[in-house]
Short mmCIF file of N, CA and C in Angstrom, two decimals:
data_model
loop_
_atom_site.label_atom_id
_atom_site.label_comp_id
_atom_site.label_asym_id
_atom_site.label_seq_id
_atom_site.Cartn_x
_atom_site.Cartn_y
_atom_site.Cartn_z
N MET X 1 -0.13 14.57 -0.23
CA MET X 1 1.34 13.42 -0.31
C MET X 1 1.43 12.86 1.13
N CYS X 2 1.01 11.36 1.72
CA CYS X 2 0.92 11.27 2.79
C CYS X 2 2.71 10.48 2.78
N ALA X 3 3.00 10.96 4.30
CA ALA X 3 4.81 10.44 4.48
C ALA X 3 4.56 8.91 4.24
N VAL X 4 5.58 7.66 4.33
CA VAL X 4 5.88 6.66 4.95
C VAL X 4 6.07 6.95 6.72
N ILE X 5 5.73 6.35 7.00
CA ILE X 5 6.02 5.97 8.56
C ILE X 5 5.80 4.43 9.50
N GLY X 6 6.38 4.32 10.26
CA GLY X 6 6.58 3.06 11.06
C GLY X 6 6.46 3.00 12.24
N VAL X 7 5.63 2.06 12.01
CA VAL X 7 4.54 2.64 13.99
C VAL X 7 4.50 0.34 14.69
N ILE X 8 4.68 1.16 16.07
CA ILE X 8 4.30 -0.78 16.08
C ILE X 8 2.71 -0.88 16.49
N PHE X 9 1.85 -1.28 15.99
CA PHE X 9 -0.08 -1.77 15.82
C PHE X 9 0.23 -3.08 16.11
N THR X 10 -0.79 -3.04 18.04
CA THR X 10 -0.70 -4.35 18.39
C THR X 10 0.04 -5.50 17.69
N GLY X 11 1.40 -5.17 18.20
CA GLY X 11 2.85 -6.30 18.01
C GLY X 11 2.86 -6.60 15.81
N LEU X 12 2.59 -5.74 15.37
CA LEU X 12 2.72 -5.30 13.91
C LEU X 12 3.53 -4.66 13.60
N LEU X 13 4.76 -4.50 12.75
CA LEU X 13 5.97 -3.77 12.71
C LEU X 13 5.38 -2.85 11.55
N TYR X 14 4.70 -1.61 11.13
CA TYR X 14 4.23 -1.87 10.02
C TYR X 14 4.59 -0.36 8.92
N PHE X 15 5.15 -0.29 7.77
CA PHE X 15 5.87 0.61 6.91
C PHE X 15 4.75 1.57 6.37
N GLY X 16 4.30 2.16 6.45
CA GLY X 16 3.18 2.68 5.24
C GLY X 16 1.90 3.97 5.99
N ALA X 17 1.19 4.35 5.66
CA ALA X 17 0.61 5.10 5.55
C ALA X 17 -1.12 4.13 5.93
N TYR X 18 -1.57 2.93 5.66
CA TYR X 18 -2.18 2.34 5.48
C TYR X 18 -2.43 1.11 6.11
N LEU X 19 -3.41 0.25 6.81
CA LEU X 19 -2.78 -1.13 7.30
C LEU X 19 -4.40 -1.31 7.32
N PHE X 20 -4.39 -2.93 6.27
CA PHE X 20 -5.64 -3.65 6.34
C PHE X 20 -6.80 -2.33 5.79
N GLY X 21 -6.46 -1.81 4.75
CA GLY X 21 -7.06 -0.94 4.18
C GLY X 21 -7.79 0.36 5.25
N GLU X 22 -7.35 0.46 6.46
CA GLU X 22 -7.87 2.35 6.37
C GLU X 22 -6.43 2.68 7.22
N LYS X 23 -7.03 3.94 6.73
CA LYS X 23 -5.59 5.21 7.17
C LYS X 23 -5.27 5.24 8.81
N LEU X 24 -4.36 5.30 9.00
CA LEU X 24 -3.67 4.89 10.61
C LEU X 24 -3.60 6.44 10.93
N GLY X 25 -4.80 7.32 9.64
CA GLY X 25 -5.34 8.61 11.23
C GLY X 25 -3.76 9.81 11.24
N ALA X 26 -4.45 9.60 13.16
CA ALA X 26 -3.63 10.75 14.15
C ALA X 26 -2.52 9.29 13.42
N LEU X 27 -2.03 8.62 13.71
CA LEU X 27 -0.69 7.79 13.31
C LEU X 27 0.20 8.45 12.56
N ALA X 28 -0.04 8.65 11.14
CA ALA X 28 -0.07 8.58 9.89
C ALA X 28 0.56 9.87 10.11
N GLU X 29 2.42 10.63 9.71
CA GLU X 29 2.37 12.06 10.24
C GLU X 29 2.29 13.19 8.48
N ARG X 30 2.96 14.09 8.66
CA ARG X 30 1.86 14.57 7.41
C ARG X 30 3.70 14.92 6.74
N GLN X 31 3.66 15.53 5.49
CA GLN X 31 4.72 15.89 4.74
C GLN X 31 3.89 18.02 5.09
N ASP X 32 4.83 19.01 4.88
CA ASP X 32 4.40 19.79 5.09
C ASP X 32 4.38 21.36 4.38
N SER X 33 3.86 19.97 2.63
CA SER X 33 3.07 20.31 1.95
C SER X 33 1.84 19.84 1.99
N GLY X 34 1.11 19.27 2.46
CA GLY X 34 -0.27 18.96 2.51
C GLY X 34 -0.48 18.18 3.15
N ARG X 35 -1.67 17.59 3.07
CA ARG X 35 -2.71 16.72 4.38
C ARG X 35 -2.60 15.47 3.05
N CYS X 36 -2.99 14.43 3.16
CA CYS X 36 -3.34 13.97 2.16
C CYS X 36 -4.76 13.19 1.55
N GLU X 37 -5.09 13.07 -0.24
CA GLU X 37 -5.87 13.29 -0.53
C GLU X 37 -6.95 12.93 0.01
N ALA X 38 -6.84 11.83 0.28
CA ALA X 38 -7.74 10.39 0.50
C ALA X 38 -8.06 10.44 2.17
N GLU X 39 -7.65 11.64 2.40
CA GLU X 39 -8.34 11.80 3.81
C GLU X 39 -8.98 11.16 4.31
N GLY X 40 -9.53 10.21 5.44
CA GLY X 40 -10.69 9.88 6.15
C GLY X 40 -11.29 8.61 5.04
N GLN X 41 -10.31 7.83 3.54
CA GLN X 41 -10.79 7.08 3.00
C GLN X 41 -9.70 6.03 2.66
N GLY X 42 -9.73 5.06 2.99
CA GLY X 42 -9.33 3.71 3.17
C GLY X 42 -8.96 3.59 1.54
N LEU X 43 -7.83 1.91 1.74
CA LEU X 43 -7.54 1.84 0.35
C LEU X 43 -8.71 1.41 -0.14
N VAL X 44 -8.73 0.71 -1.17
CA VAL X 44 -9.95 -0.14 -1.69
C VAL X 44 -9.28 -1.26 -3.01
N TYR X 45 -9.11 -2.33 -2.78
CA TYR X 45 -8.44 -3.86 -3.79
C TYR X 45 -9.92 -4.25 -4.24
N ASP X 46 -8.89 -4.50 -5.76
CA ASP X 46 -9.90 -4.77 -6.71
C ASP X 46 -9.52 -5.92 -7.25
N ARG X 47 -8.49 -6.36 -6.70
CA ARG X 47 -7.67 -7.49 -7.82
C ARG X 47 -6.76 -7.63 -7.14
N ILE X 48 -5.48 -9.11 -6.86
CA ILE X 48 -3.83 -9.46 -6.62
C ILE X 48 -3.71 -10.18 -7.98
N HIS X 49 -2.42 -9.46 -8.98
CA HIS X 49 -2.09 -10.20 -10.08
C HIS X 49 -1.18 -10.81 -9.78
N ARG X 50 -0.17 -11.04 -8.41
CA ARG X 50 0.72 -11.64 -7.82
C ARG X 50 1.19 -11.92 -6.26
N THR X 51 1.35 -12.32 -6.40
CA THR X 51 2.10 -13.74 -4.75
C THR X 51 3.36 -14.13 -5.45
N VAL X 52 4.49 -13.92 -4.85
CA VAL X 52 5.51 -14.04 -4.41
C VAL X 52 5.53 -14.48 -2.95
N ALA X 53 6.33 -16.46 -3.33
CA ALA X 53 6.40 -16.28 -1.77
C ALA X 53 8.30 -16.72 -1.89
N ASP X 54 9.07 -16.52 -0.98
CA ASP X 54 10.50 -16.63 -0.90
C ASP X 54 11.01 -16.70 0.65
N GLY X 55 10.28 -17.90 1.53
CA GLY X 55 11.14 -18.09 3.03
C GLY X 55 10.11 -17.42 4.14
N GLN X 56 10.46 -16.75 4.75
CA GLN X 56 9.72 -15.24 5.18
C GLN X 56 8.88 -14.50 4.71
N PHE X 57 9.07 -14.02 3.59
CA PHE X 57 8.95 -13.41 2.90
C PHE X 57 7.19 -13.41 1.58
N VAL X 58 6.64 -12.68 1.55
CA VAL X 58 5.61 -12.42 0.79
C VAL X 58 5.45 -11.53 -0.16
N LEU X 59 5.53 -11.13 -1.30
CA LEU X 59 5.34 -10.64 -1.84
C LEU X 59 3.57 -9.84 -2.72
N THR X 60 3.38 -9.19 -2.85
CA THR X 60 1.96 -9.00 -3.80
C THR X 60 2.12 -8.00 -4.51
N HIS X 61 1.33 -7.84 -5.43
CA HIS X 61 1.14 -6.96 -6.39
C HIS X 61 -0.08 -6.96 -6.54
N SER X 62 -0.59 -6.04 -6.31
CA SER X 62 -2.04 -5.31 -6.60
C SER X 62 -2.54 -4.21 -7.03
N GLU X 63 -4.36 -4.44 -6.98
CA GLU X 63 -4.99 -2.69 -8.20
C GLU X 63 -5.80 -2.70 -7.21
N GLY X 64 -5.77 -1.62 -7.00
CA GLY X 64 -7.31 -0.72 -6.75
C GLY X 64 -7.26 0.71 -6.95
N SER X 65 -8.44 1.86 -5.88
CA SER X 65 -8.22 2.47 -5.66
C SER X 65 -8.17 3.21 -4.51
N VAL X 66 -7.32 4.84 -4.33
CA VAL X 66 -7.46 5.50 -3.43
C VAL X 66 -8.59 6.95 -3.47
N ALA X 67 -9.69 7.01 -2.54
CA ALA X 67 -10.59 8.23 -2.92
C ALA X 67 -11.36 8.02 -4.16
N GLY X 68 -11.14 6.93 -4.90
CA GLY X 68 -11.64 6.81 -6.45
C GLY X 68 -10.44 6.67 -7.73
N VAL X 69 -9.70 7.09 -6.97
CA VAL X 69 -8.26 6.75 -7.86
C VAL X 69 -7.59 5.79 -8.70
N ARG X 70 -7.22 5.23 -9.24
CA ARG X 70 -6.84 3.77 -9.52
C ARG X 70 -4.90 3.89 -9.09
N HIS X 71 -4.68 3.19 -8.37
CA HIS X 71 -3.76 2.54 -8.25
C HIS X 71 -2.94 1.52 -7.70
N SER X 72 -1.92 0.95 -7.84
CA SER X 72 -0.99 -0.40 -7.99
C SER X 72 -0.48 0.17 -6.20
N TYR X 73 -0.67 -1.34 -5.91
CA TYR X 73 -0.09 -1.49 -4.74
C TYR X 73 1.23 -2.40 -4.33
N ALA X 74 1.79 -2.98 -4.06
CA ALA X 74 2.86 -3.40 -3.64
C ALA X 74 3.72 -3.67 -2.73
N GLU X 75 3.22 -4.81 -1.95
CA GLU X 75 3.52 -5.09 -0.75
C GLU X 75 4.44 -5.81 0.02
N LEU X 76 5.14 -5.80 0.83
CA LEU X 76 5.75 -6.95 0.86
C LEU X 76 5.84 -7.21 2.72
N TRP X 77 5.14 -8.48 2.95
CA TRP X 77 4.79 -9.28 3.95
C TRP X 77 6.34 -10.09 4.70
N HIS X 78 6.37 -9.89 6.17
CA HIS X 78 7.33 -10.79 6.84
C HIS X 78 7.17 -11.37 7.82
N LEU X 79 6.94 -12.88 7.82
CA LEU X 79 6.73 -13.88 9.00
C LEU X 79 7.34 -14.07 9.62
N SER X 80 7.27 -14.60 10.97
CA SER X 80 8.07 -14.94 11.39
C SER X 80 7.27 -16.06 12.50
N ASP X 81 7.51 -17.35 12.23
CA ASP X 81 7.23 -18.39 13.27
C ASP X 81 5.29 -18.45 12.18
N GLY X 82 5.53 -18.21 11.21
CA GLY X 82 3.88 -17.77 11.01
C GLY X 82 2.99 -16.72 11.20
N VAL X 83 3.49 -15.72 12.05
CA VAL X 83 3.00 -14.06 12.56
C VAL X 83 3.15 -13.49 11.29
N LEU X 84 2.94 -12.77 11.24
CA LEU X 84 2.87 -11.52 9.90
C LEU X 84 3.47 -10.74 10.87
N THR X 85 5.01 -10.09 11.29
CA THR X 85 5.71 -9.49 12.04
C THR X 85 6.20 -8.09 11.05
N GLU X 86 6.42 -8.08 9.52
CA GLU X 86 6.53 -7.11 9.25
C GLU X 86 6.09 -6.14 8.06
N MET X 87 5.61 -5.17 7.84
CA MET X 87 4.98 -5.04 6.19
C MET X 87 5.63 -3.79 5.85
N TRP X 88 5.67 -3.91 4.40
CA TRP X 88 6.15 -2.65 3.69
C TRP X 88 5.26 -2.67 2.73
N ASP X 89 4.81 -0.77 1.63
CA ASP X 89 4.38 -0.98 0.77
C ASP X 89 4.99 0.04 -0.13
N ALA X 90 4.84 -0.29 -1.72
CA ALA X 90 4.88 0.67 -1.91
C ALA X 90 2.99 0.96 -3.12
N VAL X 91 2.71 2.34 -3.20
CA VAL X 91 1.21 2.98 -3.18
C VAL X 91 1.43 3.73 -5.08
N THR X 92 0.92 3.54 -5.61
CA THR X 92 1.09 4.16 -6.53
C THR X 92 0.83 5.08 -7.70
N GLU X 93 -0.19 6.15 -7.54
CA GLU X 93 -1.05 6.53 -9.18
C GLU X 93 -0.36 5.57 -10.33
N VAL X 94 -1.48 4.51 -10.74
CA VAL X 94 -1.69 4.46 -11.92
C VAL X 94 -2.54 5.60 -13.48
N PRO X 95 -1.80 5.64 -14.31
CA PRO X 95 -2.84 6.37 -15.40
C PRO X 95 -4.17 5.69 -15.80
N ALA X 96 -4.69 6.39 -16.39
CA ALA X 96 -5.52 5.25 -17.22
C ALA X 96 -5.26 4.08 -18.49
N ASP X 97 -5.85 3.13 -18.97
CA ASP X 97 -4.56 2.71 -20.15
C ASP X 97 -4.33 3.01 -21.22
N ALA X 98 -5.53 4.32 -21.45
CA ALA X 98 -5.16 5.08 -22.71
C ALA X 98 -4.38 6.56 -22.60
N GLU X 99 -4.06 6.30 -21.87
CA GLU X 99 -2.87 7.53 -21.13
C GLU X 99 -1.57 7.19 -21.09
N ALA X 100 -2.19 5.74 -21.00
CA ALA X 100 -0.28 5.02 -20.39
C ALA X 100 1.27 5.35 -21.80
N LEU X 101 2.29 5.36 -21.45
CA LEU X 101 2.73 5.70 -22.28
C LEU X 101 3.37 4.53 -23.03
N HIS X 102 2.83 3.02 -22.69
CA HIS X 102 3.23 2.22 -24.33
C HIS X 102 2.21 1.14 -23.21
N ASP X 103 1.86 0.36 -24.66
CA ASP X 103 1.03 -0.92 -24.50
C ASP X 103 0.96 -1.78 -23.42
N HIS X 104 1.67 -1.92 -22.66
CA HIS X 104 2.35 -2.93 -21.57
C HIS X 104 1.47 -2.74 -20.75
N GLY X 105 1.00 -2.01 -19.76
CA GLY X 105 0.69 -1.59 -18.54
C GLY X 105 1.46 -2.39 -17.60
N ILE X 106 0.63 -1.93 -15.81
CA ILE X 106 1.04 -1.69 -14.70
C ILE X 106 1.46 -3.17 -14.24
N PHE X 107 0.25 -3.56 -14.65
CA PHE X 107 -0.28 -5.12 -14.42
C PHE X 107 -0.02 -6.94 -15.06
#
């Protein structure tokens, strides 16, 4: 499992293990239990389901895959004077629709 990290990357304060679809590799902290399963493979975005903006914040809810496994992405973007300054994310694995505990779906 990847640990959440906070780094300054070309002026962007970022919290997460991925930046613009690419893993931060050497900068990503590792938990004692092991390495990231998606080592060397970035996030793949298939669809943005929701985008909500309020003031300087934008929230996106997307789906895609990590290493071929279906995932959900919730990302909160902070803009200052029209410039992206911070980003937080939550990336979770999503079971196949047939294996879901209910019929409502995550998206």
